CSV table of C-alpha atoms in Angstrom, one decimal:
chain,number,residue,atom,x,y,z
A,7,MET,CA,0.0,0.0,0.0
A,8,VAL,CA,1.2,3.4,-0.9
A,9,SER,CA,-0.3,6.7,0.1
A,10,THR,CA,-0.4,9.9,-1.9
A,11,THR,CA,0.6,11.8,1.2
A,12,GLU,CA,3.8,9.8,1.6
A,13,GLY,CA,5.5,10.7,-1.7
A,14,ASP,CA,5.6,9.1,-5.1
A,15,ASP,CA,9.1,7.6,-4.7
A,16,LYS,CA,8.2,4.3,-3.1
A,17,PRO,CA,8.3,2.0,-6.2
A,18,ALA,CA,11.7,3.4,-7.1
A,19,LYS,CA,13.0,3.3,-3.5
A,20,TYR,CA,11.7,-0.2,-2.6
A,21,PRO,CA,11.6,-2.2,-5.9
A,22,ALA,CA,11.9,-5.6,-4.2
A,23,MET,CA,8.7,-5.0,-2.3
A,24,PHE,CA,6.8,-4.2,-5.5
A,25,ALA,CA,8.4,-7.1,-7.3
A,26,ALA,CA,7.1,-9.6,-4.7
A,27,SER,CA,3.6,-8.1,-4.5
A,28,GLN,CA,0.4,-9.2,-6.4
A,29,VAL,CA,-1.5,-6.0,-5.6
A,30,MET,CA,-0.7,-2.3,-5.0
A,31,ILE,CA,-3.2,-0.1,-3.3
A,32,ILE,CA,-2.8,3.6,-3.9
A,33,ASN,CA,-4.6,5.2,-1.0
A,34,LYS,CA,-5.9,8.7,-0.4
A,35,ILE,CA,-6.5,9.5,-4.0
A,36,ASP,CA,-9.0,12.1,-3.0
A,37,LEU,CA,-6.0,14.2,-1.9
A,38,LEU,CA,-4.3,14.1,-5.4
A,39,PRO,CA,-5.3,17.7,-6.2
A,40,TYR,CA,-3.6,18.9,-3.0
A,41,VAL,CA,-0.3,17.0,-2.9
A,42,ASP,CA,2.8,16.7,-5.1
A,43,TYR,CA,2.3,13.1,-6.2
A,44,ASP,CA,2.8,11.9,-9.8
A,45,LEU,CA,0.4,9.0,-10.1
A,46,ALA,CA,1.5,8.1,-13.6
A,47,THR,CA,5.2,7.8,-12.5
A,48,VAL,CA,4.3,5.6,-9.5
A,49,LYS,CA,2.4,3.3,-11.8
A,50,ARG,CA,5.1,3.2,-14.4
A,51,PHE,CA,7.9,2.4,-11.9
A,52,ALA,CA,5.8,-0.2,-10.1
A,53,LEU,CA,4.9,-2.0,-13.4
A,54,ALA,CA,8.5,-1.8,-14.5
A,55,VAL,CA,9.5,-4.1,-11.6
A,56,ASN,CA,6.3,-6.2,-11.7
A,57,PRO,CA,4.3,-6.1,-15.0
A,58,GLN,CA,1.7,-8.4,-13.4
A,59,LEU,CA,1.0,-6.0,-10.5
A,60,GLN,CA,-2.7,-5.3,-10.1
A,61,MET,CA,-3.5,-1.8,-8.9
A,62,PHE,CA,-6.3,-0.3,-7.0
A,63,GLU,CA,-6.8,3.4,-6.5
A,64,LEU,CA,-8.7,4.0,-3.3
A,65,SER,CA,-10.2,6.8,-1.3
A,66,CYS,CA,-11.7,5.7,2.0
A,67,ARG,CA,-13.0,9.2,2.4
A,68,THR,CA,-15.1,9.2,-0.8
A,69,GLY,CA,-15.4,5.4,-1.3
A,70,GLU,CA,-13.8,5.7,-4.7
A,71,GLY,CA,-12.3,2.3,-5.8
A,72,LEU,CA,-13.6,0.4,-2.8
A,73,ASP,CA,-16.1,-1.7,-4.8
A,74,ALA,CA,-13.4,-3.0,-7.1
A,75,TRP,CA,-11.0,-3.7,-4.1
A,76,CYS,CA,-13.8,-5.5,-2.2
A,77,ALA,CA,-14.7,-7.6,-5.3
A,78,TRP,CA,-11.1,-8.6,-5.7
A,79,LEU,CA,-10.8,-9.6,-2.1
A,80,GLN,CA,-14.0,-11.7,-2.4
A,81,THR,CA,-12.7,-13.4,-5.5
A,82,VAL,CA,-9.4,-14.2,-3.9
A,83,GLY,CA,-11.2,-15.4,-0.8
A,84,ARG,CA,-13.4,-17.8,-2.8
A,85,LYS,CA,-10.3,-19.2,-4.6
A,86,ILE,CA,-8.5,-19.8,-1.3
A,87,ALA,CA,-11.6,-21.5,0.2
A,88,HIS,CA,-12.1,-23.6,-2.9
A,89,ALA,CA,-8.4,-24.7,-2.8
A,90,ARG,CA,-8.6,-25.6,0.9
A,91,SER,CA,-11.8,-27.6,0.4
A,92,GLY,CA,-10.0,-29.9,-2.1
A,93,VAL,CA,-12.9,-29.7,-4.5
């Protein structure tokens, strides 16, 4: 998880973390108009180290992106439950 308030240098600064991840959450996107955060650069650097990385842009304040994130969690949860059931 990265936050727009913490700077846009995280994928470049910690590439191993992004290379090992399946998902990247970009949180507090409602603050983008007020912070110095280059969303396109963050995505580009993250995808450069992990082209399979799935990204979710979220705002807990406005609810933006939460439906997609929750749907992804439900899908993954069902897959895990199915795998554990041995069916």
